């Protein structure tokens, strides 16, 4: 989906095609007055995309009822517009400052205190589920030996993860627990981007920042502030290396899909694979 197609769907949904584009990725996100409109990918032949949009709206209602500060849906069900799921959200006030890891911790603590919703079922957090698709999209742009290496890692970490004994009781998680998914408004931090909410090991949410500290340049002091606010450091858990390895494998494979059209992505993919092969857990990984 590109911006032109997203704007066509936006217009068909009754919103001005001149609405401000806020983000373009898995979804196209537009600001339209007091609303934010999220246009999903074409769900024709992929009913799971509409079901995911339905679940995200239901999640917003559930979090509101549970007292968790999060984005709020403006309509209770997604629209289906020219095959695309379209969801409407109340626009948040302008941020008062960028979100920090310490802002994320209390929100995760609230989510991790919840039991699974009775009204709908949350999926498992399938970190490794997209690896084959991403490698297939990479095709001949990457070394077949690297693709095979990542497949072996995927299978190994999937098996290891199935045998983990958690430190925390499993249950609802955000699934992509990064400061970019927190909005700090005048009333404090709120969670945004609910698409990856799952029911799984709570440690999934905590490994994200541990990996950010080692691979993506997160300030160790900011990480310490996060663990202090949450009350526990997942690196103390013996299963941390398994979830970290699974996430690293997925992150590396995700980059591969961009390699055919983006030389910087190819270079970054090779950097990441090399660091995994060498067993160096602190080689810096970069956006591209």
mmCIF file of N, CA and C in Angstrom, residues 128-129 131-133 135 149-159 249:
data_model
loop_
_atom_site.group_PDB
_atom_site.id
_atom_site.type_symbol
_atom_site.label_atom_id
_atom_site.label_comp_id
_atom_site.label_asym_id
_atom_site.label_seq_id
_atom_site.Cartn_x
_atom_site.Cartn_y
_atom_site.Cartn_z
ATOM 1 N N UNK A 128 8.476 -14.973 15.605
ATOM 2 C CA UNK A 128 9.199 -15.579 14.494
ATOM 3 C C UNK A 128 8.294 -15.928 13.316
ATOM 4 N N UNK A 129 7.023 -15.598 13.429
ATOM 5 C CA UNK A 129 6.065 -16.009 12.409
ATOM 6 C C UNK A 129 6.306 -15.407 11.041
ATOM 7 N N UNK A 131 9.310 -14.656 9.678
ATOM 8 C CA UNK A 131 10.673 -14.841 9.170
ATOM 9 C C UNK A 131 10.685 -15.399 7.754
ATOM 10 N N UNK A 132 9.893 -16.440 7.493
ATOM 11 C CA UNK A 132 9.908 -17.056 6.166
ATOM 12 C C UNK A 132 9.410 -16.084 5.100
ATOM 13 N N UNK A 133 8.352 -15.338 5.416
ATOM 14 C CA UNK A 133 7.819 -14.370 4.448
ATOM 15 C C UNK A 133 8.850 -13.297 4.123
ATOM 16 N N UNK A 135 12.163 -13.448 4.398
ATOM 17 C CA UNK A 135 13.277 -14.011 3.642
ATOM 18 C C UNK A 135 12.868 -14.293 2.194
ATOM 19 N N UNK A 149 20.818 -19.788 7.478
ATOM 20 C CA UNK A 149 21.288 -19.587 8.847
ATOM 21 C C UNK A 149 20.164 -19.029 9.719
ATOM 22 N N UNK A 150 19.419 -18.050 9.194
ATOM 23 C CA UNK A 150 18.335 -17.455 9.966
ATOM 24 C C UNK A 150 17.186 -18.439 10.163
ATOM 25 N N UNK A 151 16.941 -19.279 9.172
ATOM 26 C CA UNK A 151 15.905 -20.304 9.346
ATOM 27 C C UNK A 151 16.293 -21.279 10.464
ATOM 28 N N UNK A 152 17.557 -21.651 10.497
ATOM 29 C CA UNK A 152 18.020 -22.554 11.563
ATOM 30 C C UNK A 152 17.882 -21.887 12.931
ATOM 31 N N UNK A 153 18.255 -20.606 13.003
ATOM 32 C CA UNK A 153 18.093 -19.873 14.268
ATOM 33 C C UNK A 153 16.617 -19.802 14.670
ATOM 34 N N UNK A 154 15.769 -19.511 13.690
ATOM 35 C CA UNK A 154 14.327 -19.444 13.978
ATOM 36 C C UNK A 154 13.838 -20.744 14.592
ATOM 37 N N UNK A 155 14.172 -21.855 13.970
ATOM 38 C CA UNK A 155 13.688 -23.149 14.456
ATOM 39 C C UNK A 155 14.246 -23.455 15.845
ATOM 40 N N UNK A 156 15.518 -23.130 16.047
ATOM 41 C CA UNK A 156 16.126 -23.397 17.345
ATOM 42 C C UNK A 156 15.532 -22.564 18.454
ATOM 43 N N UNK A 157 15.343 -21.279 18.190
ATOM 44 C CA UNK A 157 14.794 -20.416 19.239
ATOM 45 C C UNK A 157 13.303 -20.671 19.461
ATOM 46 N N UNK A 158 12.590 -21.063 18.411
ATOM 47 C CA UNK A 158 11.183 -21.406 18.598
ATOM 48 C C UNK A 158 11.043 -22.599 19.533
ATOM 49 N N UNK A 159 11.885 -23.597 19.339
ATOM 50 C CA UNK A 159 11.844 -24.775 20.211
ATOM 51 C C UNK A 159 12.251 -24.419 21.631
ATOM 52 N N UNK A 249 16.679 -12.577 15.781
ATOM 53 C CA UNK A 249 16.479 -13.323 14.545
ATOM 54 C C UNK A 249 15.384 -12.686 13.709
#
